CSV table of C-alpha atoms in Angstrom, one decimal:
chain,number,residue,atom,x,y,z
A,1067,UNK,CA,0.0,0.0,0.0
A,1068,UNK,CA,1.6,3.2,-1.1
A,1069,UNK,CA,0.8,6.7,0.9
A,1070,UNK,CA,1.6,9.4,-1.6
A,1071,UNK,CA,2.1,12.4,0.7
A,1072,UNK,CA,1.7,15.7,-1.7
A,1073,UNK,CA,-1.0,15.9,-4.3
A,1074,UNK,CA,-3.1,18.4,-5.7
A,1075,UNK,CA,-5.9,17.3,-6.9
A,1076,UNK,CA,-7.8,20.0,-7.6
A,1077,UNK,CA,-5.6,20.9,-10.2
A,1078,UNK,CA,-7.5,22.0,-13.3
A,1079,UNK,CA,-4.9,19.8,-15.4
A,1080,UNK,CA,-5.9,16.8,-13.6
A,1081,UNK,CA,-9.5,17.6,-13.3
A,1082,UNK,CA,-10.2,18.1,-17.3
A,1083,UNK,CA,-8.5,14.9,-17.9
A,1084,UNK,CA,-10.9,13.1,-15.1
A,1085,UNK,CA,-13.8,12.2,-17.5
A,1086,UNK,CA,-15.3,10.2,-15.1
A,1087,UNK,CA,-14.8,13.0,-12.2
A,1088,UNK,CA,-12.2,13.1,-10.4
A,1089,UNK,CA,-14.1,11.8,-7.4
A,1090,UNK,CA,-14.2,8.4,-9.1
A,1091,UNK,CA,-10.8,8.9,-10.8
A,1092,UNK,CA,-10.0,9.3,-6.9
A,1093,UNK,CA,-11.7,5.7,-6.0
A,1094,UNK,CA,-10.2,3.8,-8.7
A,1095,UNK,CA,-6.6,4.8,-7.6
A,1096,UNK,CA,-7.2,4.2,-4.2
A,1097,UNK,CA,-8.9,0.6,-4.5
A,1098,UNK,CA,-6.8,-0.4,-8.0
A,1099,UNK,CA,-3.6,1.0,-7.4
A,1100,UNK,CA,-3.3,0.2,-3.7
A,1101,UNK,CA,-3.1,3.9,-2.7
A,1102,UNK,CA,-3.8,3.9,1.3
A,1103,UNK,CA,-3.3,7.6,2.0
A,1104,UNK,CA,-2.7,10.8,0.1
A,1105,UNK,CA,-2.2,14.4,1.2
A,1106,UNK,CA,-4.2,17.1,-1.0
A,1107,UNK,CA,-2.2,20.1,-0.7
A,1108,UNK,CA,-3.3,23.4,-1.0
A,1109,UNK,CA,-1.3,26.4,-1.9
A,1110,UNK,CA,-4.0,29.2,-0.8
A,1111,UNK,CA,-7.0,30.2,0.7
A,1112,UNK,CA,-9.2,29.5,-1.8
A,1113,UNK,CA,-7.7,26.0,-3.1
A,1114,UNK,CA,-7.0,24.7,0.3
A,1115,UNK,CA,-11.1,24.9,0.8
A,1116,UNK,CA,-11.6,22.7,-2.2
A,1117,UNK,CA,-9.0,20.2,-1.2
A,1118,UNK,CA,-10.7,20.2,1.9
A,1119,UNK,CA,-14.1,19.1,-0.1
A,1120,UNK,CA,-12.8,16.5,-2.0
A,1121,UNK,CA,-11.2,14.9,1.3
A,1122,UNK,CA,-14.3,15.0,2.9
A,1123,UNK,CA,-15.2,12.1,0.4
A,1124,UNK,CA,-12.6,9.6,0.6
A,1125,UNK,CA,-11.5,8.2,3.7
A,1126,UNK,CA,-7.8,8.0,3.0
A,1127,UNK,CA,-7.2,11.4,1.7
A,1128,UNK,CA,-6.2,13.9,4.3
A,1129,UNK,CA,-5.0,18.0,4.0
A,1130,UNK,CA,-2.8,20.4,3.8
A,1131,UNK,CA,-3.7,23.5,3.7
A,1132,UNK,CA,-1.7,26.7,3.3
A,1133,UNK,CA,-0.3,30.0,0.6
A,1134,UNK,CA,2.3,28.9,-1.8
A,1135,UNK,CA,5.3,31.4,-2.0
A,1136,UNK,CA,4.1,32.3,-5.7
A,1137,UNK,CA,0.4,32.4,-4.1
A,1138,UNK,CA,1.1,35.1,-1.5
A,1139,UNK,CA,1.6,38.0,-4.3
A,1140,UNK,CA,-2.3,37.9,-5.0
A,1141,UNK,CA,-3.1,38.2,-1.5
A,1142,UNK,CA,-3.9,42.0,-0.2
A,1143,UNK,CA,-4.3,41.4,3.2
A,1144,UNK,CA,-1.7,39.0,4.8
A,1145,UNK,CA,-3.4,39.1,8.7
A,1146,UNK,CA,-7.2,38.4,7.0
A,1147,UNK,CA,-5.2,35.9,4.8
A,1148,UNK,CA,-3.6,33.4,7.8
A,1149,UNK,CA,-6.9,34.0,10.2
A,1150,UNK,CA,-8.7,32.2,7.6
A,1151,UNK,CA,-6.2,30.0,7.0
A,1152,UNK,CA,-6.3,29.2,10.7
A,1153,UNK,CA,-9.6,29.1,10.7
A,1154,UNK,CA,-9.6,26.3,8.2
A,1155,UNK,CA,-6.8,24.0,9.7
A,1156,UNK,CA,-8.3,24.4,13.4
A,1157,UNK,CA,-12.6,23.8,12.5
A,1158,UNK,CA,-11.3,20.7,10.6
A,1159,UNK,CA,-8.6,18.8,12.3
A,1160,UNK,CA,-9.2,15.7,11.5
A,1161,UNK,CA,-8.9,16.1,8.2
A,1162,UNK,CA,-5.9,18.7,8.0
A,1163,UNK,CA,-3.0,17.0,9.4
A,1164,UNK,CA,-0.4,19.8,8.0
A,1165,UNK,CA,0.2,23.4,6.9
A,1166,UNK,CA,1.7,23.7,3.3
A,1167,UNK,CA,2.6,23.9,1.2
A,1168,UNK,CA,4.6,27.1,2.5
A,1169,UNK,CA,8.2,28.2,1.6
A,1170,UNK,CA,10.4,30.1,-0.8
A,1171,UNK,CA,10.8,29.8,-4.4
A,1172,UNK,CA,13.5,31.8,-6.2
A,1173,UNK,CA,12.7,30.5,-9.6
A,1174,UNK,CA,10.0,32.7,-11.1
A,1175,UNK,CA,10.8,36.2,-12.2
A,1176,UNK,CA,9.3,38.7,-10.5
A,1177,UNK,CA,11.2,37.4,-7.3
A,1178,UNK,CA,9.8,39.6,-4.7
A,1179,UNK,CA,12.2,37.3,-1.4
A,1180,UNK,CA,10.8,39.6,1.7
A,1181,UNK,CA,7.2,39.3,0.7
A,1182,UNK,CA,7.6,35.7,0.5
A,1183,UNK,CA,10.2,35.3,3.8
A,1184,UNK,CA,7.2,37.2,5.8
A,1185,UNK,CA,4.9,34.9,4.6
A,1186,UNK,CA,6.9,32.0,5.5
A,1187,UNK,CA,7.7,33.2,8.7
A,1188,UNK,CA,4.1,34.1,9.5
A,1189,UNK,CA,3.0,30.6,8.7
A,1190,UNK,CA,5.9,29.0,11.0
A,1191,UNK,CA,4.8,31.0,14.0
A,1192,UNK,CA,1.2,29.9,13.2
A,1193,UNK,CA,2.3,26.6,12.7
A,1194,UNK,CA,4.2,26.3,16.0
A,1195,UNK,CA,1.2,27.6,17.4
A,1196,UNK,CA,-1.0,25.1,16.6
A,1197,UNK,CA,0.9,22.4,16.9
A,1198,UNK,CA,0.3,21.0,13.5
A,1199,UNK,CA,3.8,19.5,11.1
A,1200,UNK,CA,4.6,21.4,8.0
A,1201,UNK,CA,5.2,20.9,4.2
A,1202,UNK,CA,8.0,23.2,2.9
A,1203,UNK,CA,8.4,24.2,-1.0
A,1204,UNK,CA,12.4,25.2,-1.9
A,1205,UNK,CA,13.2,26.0,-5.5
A,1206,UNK,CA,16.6,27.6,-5.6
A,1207,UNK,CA,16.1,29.0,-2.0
A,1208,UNK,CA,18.2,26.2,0.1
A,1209,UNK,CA,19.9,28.6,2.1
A,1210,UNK,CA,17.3,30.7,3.1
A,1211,UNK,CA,14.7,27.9,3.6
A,1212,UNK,CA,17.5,26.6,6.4
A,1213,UNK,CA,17.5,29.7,8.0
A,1214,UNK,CA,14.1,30.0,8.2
A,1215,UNK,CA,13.1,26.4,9.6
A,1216,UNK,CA,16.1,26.5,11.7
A,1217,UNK,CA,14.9,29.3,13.6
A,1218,UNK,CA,12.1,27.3,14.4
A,1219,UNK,CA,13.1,25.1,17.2
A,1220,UNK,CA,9.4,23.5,17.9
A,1221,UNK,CA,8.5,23.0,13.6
A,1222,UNK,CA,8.8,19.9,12.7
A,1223,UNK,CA,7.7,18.6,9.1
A,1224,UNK,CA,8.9,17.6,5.7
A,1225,UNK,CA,10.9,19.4,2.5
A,1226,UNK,CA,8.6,18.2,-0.4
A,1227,UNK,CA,10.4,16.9,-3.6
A,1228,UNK,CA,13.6,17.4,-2.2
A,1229,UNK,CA,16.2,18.9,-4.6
A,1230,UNK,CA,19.1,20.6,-2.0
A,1231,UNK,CA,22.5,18.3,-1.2
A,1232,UNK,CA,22.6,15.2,0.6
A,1233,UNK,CA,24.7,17.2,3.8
A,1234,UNK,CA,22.0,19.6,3.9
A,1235,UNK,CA,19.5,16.9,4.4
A,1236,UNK,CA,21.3,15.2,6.4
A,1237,UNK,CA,21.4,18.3,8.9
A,1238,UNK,CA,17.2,18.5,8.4
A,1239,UNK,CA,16.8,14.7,9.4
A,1240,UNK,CA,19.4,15.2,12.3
A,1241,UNK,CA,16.8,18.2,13.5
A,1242,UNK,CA,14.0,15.9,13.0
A,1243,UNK,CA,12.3,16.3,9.7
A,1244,UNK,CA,11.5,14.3,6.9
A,1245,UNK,CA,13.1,14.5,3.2
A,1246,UNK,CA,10.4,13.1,0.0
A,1247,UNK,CA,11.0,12.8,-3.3
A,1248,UNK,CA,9.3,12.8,-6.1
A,1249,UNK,CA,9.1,11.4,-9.4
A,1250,UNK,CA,12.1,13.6,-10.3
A,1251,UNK,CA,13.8,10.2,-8.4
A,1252,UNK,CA,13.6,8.5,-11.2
A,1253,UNK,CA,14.8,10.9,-14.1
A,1254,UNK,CA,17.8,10.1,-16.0
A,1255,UNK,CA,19.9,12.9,-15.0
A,1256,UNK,CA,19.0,13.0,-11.5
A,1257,UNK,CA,21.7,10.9,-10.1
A,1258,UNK,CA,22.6,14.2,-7.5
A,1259,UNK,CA,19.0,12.8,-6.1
A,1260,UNK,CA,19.2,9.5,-6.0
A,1261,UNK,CA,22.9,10.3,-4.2
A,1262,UNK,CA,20.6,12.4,-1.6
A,1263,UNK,CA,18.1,9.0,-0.8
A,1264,UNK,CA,21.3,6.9,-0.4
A,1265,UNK,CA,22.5,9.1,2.5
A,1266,UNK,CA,19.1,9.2,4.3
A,1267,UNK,CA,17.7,6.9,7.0
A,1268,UNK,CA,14.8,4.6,5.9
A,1269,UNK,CA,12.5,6.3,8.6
A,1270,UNK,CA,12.6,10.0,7.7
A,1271,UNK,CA,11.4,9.8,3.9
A,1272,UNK,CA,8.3,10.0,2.5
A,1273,UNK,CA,7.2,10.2,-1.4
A,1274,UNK,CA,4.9,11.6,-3.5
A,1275,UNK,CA,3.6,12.3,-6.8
A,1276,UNK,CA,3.4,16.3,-6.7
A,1277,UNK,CA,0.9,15.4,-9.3
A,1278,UNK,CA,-0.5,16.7,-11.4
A,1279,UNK,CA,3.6,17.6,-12.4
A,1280,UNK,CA,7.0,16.0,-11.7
A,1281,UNK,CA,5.2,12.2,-13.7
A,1282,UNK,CA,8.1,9.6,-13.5
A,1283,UNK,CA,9.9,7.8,-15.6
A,1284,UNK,CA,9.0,6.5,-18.4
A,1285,UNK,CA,5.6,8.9,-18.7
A,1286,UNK,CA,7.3,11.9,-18.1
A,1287,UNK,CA,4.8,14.5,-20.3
A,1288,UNK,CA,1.3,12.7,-19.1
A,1289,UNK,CA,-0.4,14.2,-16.2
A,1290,UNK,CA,0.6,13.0,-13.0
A,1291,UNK,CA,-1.3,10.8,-10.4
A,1292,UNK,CA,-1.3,9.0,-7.4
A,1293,UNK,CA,-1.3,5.6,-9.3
A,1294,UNK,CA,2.2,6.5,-10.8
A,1295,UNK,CA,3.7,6.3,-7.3
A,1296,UNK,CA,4.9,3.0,-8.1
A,1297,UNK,CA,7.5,3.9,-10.0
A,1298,UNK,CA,9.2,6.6,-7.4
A,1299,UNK,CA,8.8,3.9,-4.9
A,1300,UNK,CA,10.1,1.4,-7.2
A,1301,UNK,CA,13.5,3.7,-8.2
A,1302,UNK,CA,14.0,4.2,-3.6
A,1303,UNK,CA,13.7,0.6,-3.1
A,1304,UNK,CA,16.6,0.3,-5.9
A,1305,UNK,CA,18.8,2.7,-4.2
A,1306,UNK,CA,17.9,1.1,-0.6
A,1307,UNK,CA,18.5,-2.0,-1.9
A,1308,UNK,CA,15.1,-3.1,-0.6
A,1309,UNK,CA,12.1,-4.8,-1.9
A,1310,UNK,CA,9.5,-2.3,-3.2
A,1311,UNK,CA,6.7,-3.8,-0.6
A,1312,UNK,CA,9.5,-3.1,2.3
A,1313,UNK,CA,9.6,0.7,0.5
A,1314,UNK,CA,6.1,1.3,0.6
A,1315,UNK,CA,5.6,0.0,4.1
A,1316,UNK,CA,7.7,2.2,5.4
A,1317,UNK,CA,7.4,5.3,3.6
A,1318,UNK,CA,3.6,5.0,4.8
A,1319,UNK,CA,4.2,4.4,8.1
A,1320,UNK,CA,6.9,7.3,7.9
A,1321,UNK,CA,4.0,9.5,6.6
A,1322,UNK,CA,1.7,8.5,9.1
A,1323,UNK,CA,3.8,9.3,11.8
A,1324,UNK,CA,4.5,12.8,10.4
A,1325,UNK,CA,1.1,13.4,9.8
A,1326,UNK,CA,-0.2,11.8,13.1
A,1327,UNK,CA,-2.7,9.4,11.1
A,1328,UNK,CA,-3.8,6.7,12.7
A,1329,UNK,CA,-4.5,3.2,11.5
């Protein structure tokens, strides 16, 4: 049973191609392609309520809900922004088991960093406040996402689709958080990666489709979904030198303890 731990299946990519509805696209994964959990992750306000809907119909699929570093731009009013964002994580706990996906993301021109380090910070404190783990995006913003988790002593939570050095997430796991990867696992050029799982113990990693992006090898260009976790748990079990069953046990289990989902 595979738990893939960041999804977003809201995404109108995935929904257009969901001729059936993606409610029933959603079944079929989860009952054909042994899928026992998967996190729907918002990236605002308004996306992290309709994550929030769809959960509400399948029992395995749990929330995160929070504003994307390239969400928080359209946003006028930060403080009315994160009460409703509190007020959607603390009415609905047991279906939001994390706050994400928050971060930094250096890669998109206009780069506007403090708007998007006050934002992050913001949702750390809130985080810390309500006790809840975190899912962190970090494109080309390694040093500044350290800093800013790092000054967190109480966050805990996981870097999603990892993509920083292996030392660097060594120094996360020794702090107590989790490392995923992706589908980008299994690209040909993404030995740096690969070299990154190698260094990490079995119980701190998690993985994930990202979908409806980041679609492994070999269907890199299709949209992405949770039933193509099999091959990024396929490519870890080859770098742990483990069965793929022992791979998928634990990355679930390590995603359930993250996530504090119970059996």
């Amino acid at each position: 049973m595979y738990f893939d731990s960041h999804a977003h299946y809201y995404d109108e990519k995935l929904i257009k191609e969901c001729t059936e509805g993606v409610d029933s696209f959603i079944d079929s994964l989860m009952t054909d392609k042994n899928i026992s959990g998967i996190i729907n992750v918002g990236t605002n306000i308004e996306n992290s309520y309709i994550a929030l809907e769809q959960a509400t119909h399948h029992k395995g699929m749990y929330v995160a809900a929070g504003i994307h570093p390239s969400d928080c731009k359209e946003i006028s009013d930060m403080k009315e922004a994160l009460s409703e964002l509190e007020k959607i994580i603390s009415e609905n706990r047991e279906k939001v088991v994390a706050l994400g996906e928050i971060g930094l993301d250096y890669y998109w021109e206009p780069i506007d960093k403090d708007r998007q380090k006050s934002y992050l910070y913001a949702q750390l404190d809130l985080a810390e406040r309500l006790d809840i783990p975190v899912i962190i995006h970090d494109r080309d913003a390694h040093g500044d996402c350290f800093d800013a988790v790092s000054s967190r002593k109480n966050i805990r939570g996981v870097f999603h689709s990892y993509s920083g050095s292996a030392e660097m997430a060594k120094d996360f796991v020794r702090r107590g958080w989790y490392i995923s990867f992706s589908g980008t696992i299994t690209f040909k050029n993404a030995e740096r990666v690969r070299d990154v799982a190698r260094a990490l113990p079995f119980d701190k990693v998690l993985i994930e489709t990202d979908c409806p992006y980041l679609t492994p090898h070999p269907f890199r260009g299709k949209t992405n979904h949770s039933g193509y976790i099999e091959y990024t748990n396929a490519m870890l079990a080859s770098v742990w030198n483990l069965t793929s069953e022992e791979t998928a046990y634990i990355t679930a289990e390590n995603a359930k303890t993250l996530f504090g989902i119970a059996d």
